[in-house]
Amino acid sequence: MIKFMLKCFVLCSVLLFGVLFGMQQANHGLVKMKGYEDPKLSSAFEVKNDASGELEASVLGNTHNLEEKQQKLEDMEAFNFFSQLGKTFASFASAVITGLISFLAGMVESLFQ
């Protein structure tokens, strides 16, 4: 199962980069066909430093400030009821399974002594 998931992840990653590479090549083809640099034609994917030294990513012409987005995600401390409920259920299920396994191990150990 792990090998299958790894293969799927690698395949999806290769396909994603293939699509981005194809978009970049199409952009270069359009620039060559026009014969001049058009500022409206942007690259498919571009990462660069801005004037203040922060990283900026541009995906399909939309510019994103990476540090600003990361800081915004770190500052956001939203409470998700279903996430908390899932964590509680997972810890409860883990405790029950651990107790059941230790109980069964104790019974098997007492049978062999």
XYZ file of N, CA and C in Angstrom:
339
model
N 0.824 -1.190 0.000
C 0.000 0.000 0.000
C 0.869 1.256 0.000
N 1.939 1.225 0.782
C 2.848 2.371 0.851
C 3.504 2.584 -0.513
N 3.903 1.484 -1.158
C 4.539 1.596 -2.472
C 3.570 2.200 -3.489
N 2.300 1.782 -3.414
C 1.291 2.328 -4.326
C 1.110 3.821 -4.109
N 0.999 4.244 -2.838
C 0.821 5.664 -2.533
C 2.049 6.467 -2.985
N 3.232 5.906 -2.783
C 4.455 6.586 -3.201
C 4.481 6.738 -4.719
N 4.108 5.670 -5.431
C 4.063 5.744 -6.892
C 3.058 6.790 -7.359
N 1.890 6.834 -6.718
C 0.879 7.827 -7.095
C 1.377 9.238 -6.839
N 2.035 9.451 -5.695
C 2.563 10.769 -5.367
C 3.618 11.199 -6.378
N 4.528 10.300 -6.720
C 5.581 10.622 -7.686
C 4.964 10.913 -9.045
N 3.992 10.099 -9.452
C 3.342 10.306 -10.749
C 2.623 11.652 -10.800
N 1.879 11.984 -9.746
C 1.176 13.275 -9.708
C 2.158 14.437 -9.712
N 3.275 14.302 -9.002
C 4.286 15.359 -8.977
C 4.891 15.556 -10.358
N 5.219 14.462 -11.033
C 5.796 14.561 -12.377
C 4.794 15.211 -13.334
N 3.532 14.818 -13.234
C 2.521 15.408 -14.111
C 2.325 16.895 -13.830
N 2.335 17.289 -12.552
C 2.197 18.707 -12.209
C 3.339 19.522 -12.794
N 4.570 19.040 -12.595
C 5.712 19.770 -13.142
C 5.694 19.753 -14.663
N 5.190 18.681 -15.258
C 5.057 18.631 -16.711
C 4.088 19.672 -17.230
N 2.983 19.857 -16.531
C 1.999 20.865 -16.937
C 2.598 22.263 -16.809
N 3.273 22.538 -15.688
C 3.901 23.857 -15.515
C 4.989 24.096 -16.562
N 5.763 23.062 -16.865
C 6.812 23.189 -17.884
C 6.186 23.456 -19.248
N 5.084 22.764 -19.545
C 4.395 22.982 -20.815
C 3.844 24.389 -20.937
N 3.306 24.932 -19.852
C 2.798 26.307 -19.862
C 3.939 27.293 -20.093
N 5.080 27.022 -19.469
C 6.240 27.896 -19.641
C 6.722 27.858 -21.099
N 6.763 26.664 -21.689
C 7.190 26.546 -23.080
C 6.203 27.239 -24.024
N 4.907 27.128 -23.723
C 3.902 27.809 -24.538
C 4.087 29.323 -24.455
N 4.431 29.830 -23.276
C 4.681 31.264 -23.104
C 5.872 31.699 -23.955
N 6.949 30.915 -23.908
C 8.120 31.258 -24.727
C 7.767 31.216 -26.213
N 6.937 30.253 -26.609
C 6.509 30.169 -28.002
C 5.700 31.383 -28.423
N 4.829 31.863 -27.544
C 4.042 33.062 -27.859
C 4.931 34.293 -27.992
N 5.931 34.396 -27.121
C 6.850 35.541 -27.191
C 7.630 35.489 -28.494
N 8.104 34.293 -28.874
C 8.849 34.163 -30.133
C 7.955 34.493 -31.325
N 6.702 34.043 -31.260
C 5.794 34.268 -32.372
C 5.473 35.761 -32.535
N 5.309 36.468 -31.399
C 5.019 37.898 -31.466
C 6.237 38.680 -31.924
N 7.412 38.261 -31.494
C 8.630 38.948 -31.902
C 9.068 40.029 -30.930
N 8.297 40.304 -29.887
C 8.685 41.298 -28.892
C 8.128 40.872 -27.534
N 8.682 41.456 -26.498
C 8.283 41.124 -25.117
C 7.021 41.894 -24.756
N 5.966 41.188 -24.429
C 4.702 41.807 -24.042
C 4.545 41.678 -22.526
N 4.418 42.778 -21.783
C 4.310 42.669 -20.328
C 3.042 41.959 -19.865
N 2.036 41.890 -20.735
C 0.815 41.190 -20.348
C 0.999 39.678 -20.346
N 1.994 39.172 -21.092
C 2.267 37.736 -21.100
C 3.218 37.419 -19.955
N 2.722 36.741 -18.943
C 3.575 36.413 -17.805
C 3.937 34.934 -17.849
N 4.982 34.582 -17.126
C 5.410 33.184 -17.046
C 4.386 32.383 -16.261
N 4.404 31.060 -16.465
C 3.471 30.196 -15.757
C 3.814 30.135 -14.272
N 5.096 30.056 -13.955
C 5.521 29.962 -12.566
C 6.856 30.671 -12.423
N 6.948 31.570 -11.443
C 8.168 32.344 -11.268
C 8.338 32.697 -9.792
N 9.552 32.504 -9.263
C 9.879 32.880 -7.886
C 11.028 33.866 -7.950
N 10.876 35.016 -7.271
C 11.932 36.027 -7.287
C 11.906 36.819 -5.986
N 12.993 37.546 -5.732
C 13.075 38.449 -4.586
C 12.583 39.815 -5.017
N 11.756 40.437 -4.162
C 11.294 41.783 -4.482
C 12.290 42.813 -3.953
N 11.940 44.069 -4.018
C 12.851 45.150 -3.630
C 13.255 45.079 -2.164
N 12.364 44.603 -1.307
C 12.686 44.532 0.121
C 13.398 43.237 0.493
N 13.640 42.355 -0.459
C 14.365 41.123 -0.192
C 13.475 39.951 0.174
N 12.166 40.116 0.121
C 11.250 39.027 0.449
C 10.956 38.208 -0.802
N 10.668 36.934 -0.607
C 10.350 36.061 -1.726
C 8.939 36.313 -2.231
N 8.806 36.377 -3.545
C 7.504 36.497 -4.174
C 7.355 35.374 -5.185
N 6.205 34.731 -5.185
C 5.912 33.679 -6.148
C 4.804 34.173 -7.063
N 4.953 33.880 -8.332
C 3.943 34.261 -9.312
C 3.489 32.991 -10.024
N 2.215 32.651 -9.845
C 1.636 31.478 -10.487
C 0.540 31.952 -11.425
N 0.748 31.707 -12.712
C -0.197 32.113 -13.753
C -0.541 33.600 -13.677
N 0.459 34.420 -13.365
C 0.272 35.864 -13.349
C -0.186 36.443 -12.030
N -0.585 35.611 -11.080
C -1.013 36.104 -9.763
C 0.183 36.094 -8.831
N 0.523 37.256 -8.277
C 1.696 37.382 -7.416
C 1.308 37.120 -5.962
N 2.159 36.351 -5.278
C 1.932 36.005 -3.876
C 3.210 36.268 -3.097
N 3.095 36.927 -1.945
C 4.215 37.141 -1.047
C 4.261 35.949 -0.095
N 5.302 35.114 -0.205
C 5.358 33.864 0.538
C 5.499 34.078 2.041
N 6.369 35.016 2.453
C 6.560 35.243 3.885
C 5.282 35.780 4.529
N 4.599 36.665 3.808
C 3.359 37.241 4.337
C 2.288 36.158 4.506
N 2.180 35.281 3.520
C 1.191 34.205 3.622
C 1.537 33.243 4.756
N 2.825 32.920 4.908
C 3.238 32.025 5.979
C 2.947 32.655 7.340
N 3.238 33.938 7.500
C 2.964 34.625 8.760
C 1.467 34.664 9.035
N 0.664 34.890 8.008
C -0.790 34.930 8.169
C -1.314 33.569 8.633
N -0.777 32.491 8.060
C -1.203 31.149 8.476
C -0.772 30.840 9.900
N 0.411 31.298 10.297
C 0.889 31.060 11.660
C 0.072 31.853 12.671
N -0.339 33.068 12.324
C -1.105 33.902 13.236
C -2.546 33.439 13.380
N -3.047 32.774 12.366
C -4.444 32.342 12.374
C -4.589 31.137 13.307
N -5.314 31.318 14.374
C -5.555 30.241 15.321
C -7.052 29.978 15.382
N -7.578 29.460 14.298
C -9.012 29.207 14.218
C -9.350 27.895 14.919
N -10.487 27.857 15.577
C -10.946 26.658 16.248
C -11.898 25.934 15.321
N -11.589 24.684 15.036
C -12.434 23.871 14.180
C -13.050 22.776 15.040
N -14.363 22.828 15.228
C -15.054 21.885 16.092
C -14.843 20.449 15.634
N -14.973 20.203 14.332
C -14.861 18.836 13.833
C -13.434 18.316 13.946
N -12.456 19.185 13.781
C -11.068 18.785 13.945
C -10.808 18.394 15.400
N -11.297 19.195 16.328
C -11.135 18.894 17.748
C -11.867 17.610 18.113
N -13.063 17.420 17.565
C -13.827 16.202 17.811
C -13.084 14.979 17.283
N -12.480 15.107 16.111
C -11.706 14.012 15.535
C -10.490 13.670 16.373
N -9.798 14.700 16.882
C -8.634 14.458 17.737
C -9.042 13.751 19.018
N -10.162 14.176 19.612
C -10.650 13.546 20.834
C -11.023 12.099 20.579
N -11.727 11.833 19.480
C -12.116 10.472 19.142
C -10.888 9.603 18.881
N -9.889 10.150 18.215
C -8.675 9.393 17.921
C -7.936 9.030 19.200
N -7.825 9.969 20.133
C -7.131 9.661 21.384
C -7.924 8.642 22.205
N -9.255 8.741 22.195
C -10.095 7.763 22.890
C -9.943 6.380 22.273
N -10.001 6.302 20.940
C -9.863 5.009 20.264
C -8.490 4.413 20.515
N -7.468 5.237 20.511
C -6.116 4.758 20.771
C -5.995 4.205 22.187
N -6.584 4.885 23.166
C -6.534 4.406 24.548
C -7.288 3.094 24.697
N -8.449 2.966 24.044
C -9.235 1.727 24.130
C -8.474 0.565 23.499
N -7.907 0.778 22.324
C -7.170 -0.282 21.641
C -5.937 -0.678 22.441
N -5.225 0.291 22.994
C -4.052 -0.013 23.808
C -4.440 -0.825 25.036
N -5.517 -0.437 25.688
C -5.992 -1.194 26.844
C -6.418 -2.602 26.471
N -7.101 -2.762 25.361
C -7.542 -4.074 24.902
C -6.359 -4.970 24.581
N -5.368 -4.428 23.919
C -4.182 -5.224 23.576
C -3.426 -5.625 24.821
N -3.267 -4.721 25.771
C -2.555 -5.076 27.006
C -3.350 -6.117 27.804
N -4.690 -6.018 27.794
C -5.520 -7.007 28.480
C -5.366 -8.379 27.831
N -5.426 -8.432 26.503
C -5.267 -9.705 25.804
C -3.858 -10.265 25.984
N -2.853 -9.421 25.992
C -1.479 -9.889 26.215
C -1.330 -10.464 27.603
N -1.975 -9.855 28.589
C -1.929 -10.383 29.959
C -2.618 -11.720 30.071
N -3.751 -11.887 29.359
C -4.458 -13.174 29.382
C -3.639 -14.274 28.726
N -3.009 -13.954 27.577
C -2.182 -14.949 26.890
C -0.981 -15.301 27.738
N -0.407 -14.332 28.413
C 0.758 -14.590 29.271
C 0.363 -15.477 30.457
N -0.820 -15.255 31.025
C -1.259 -16.082 32.155
C -1.583 -17.504 31.711
N -1.994 -17.697 30.475
C -2.276 -19.046 29.961
C -0.999 -19.874 29.812
N 0.104 -19.223 29.447
C 1.348 -19.952 29.227
C 2.169 -20.116 30.504
N 1.751 -19.596 31.608
C 2.524 -19.757 32.848
C 1.929 -20.774 33.745
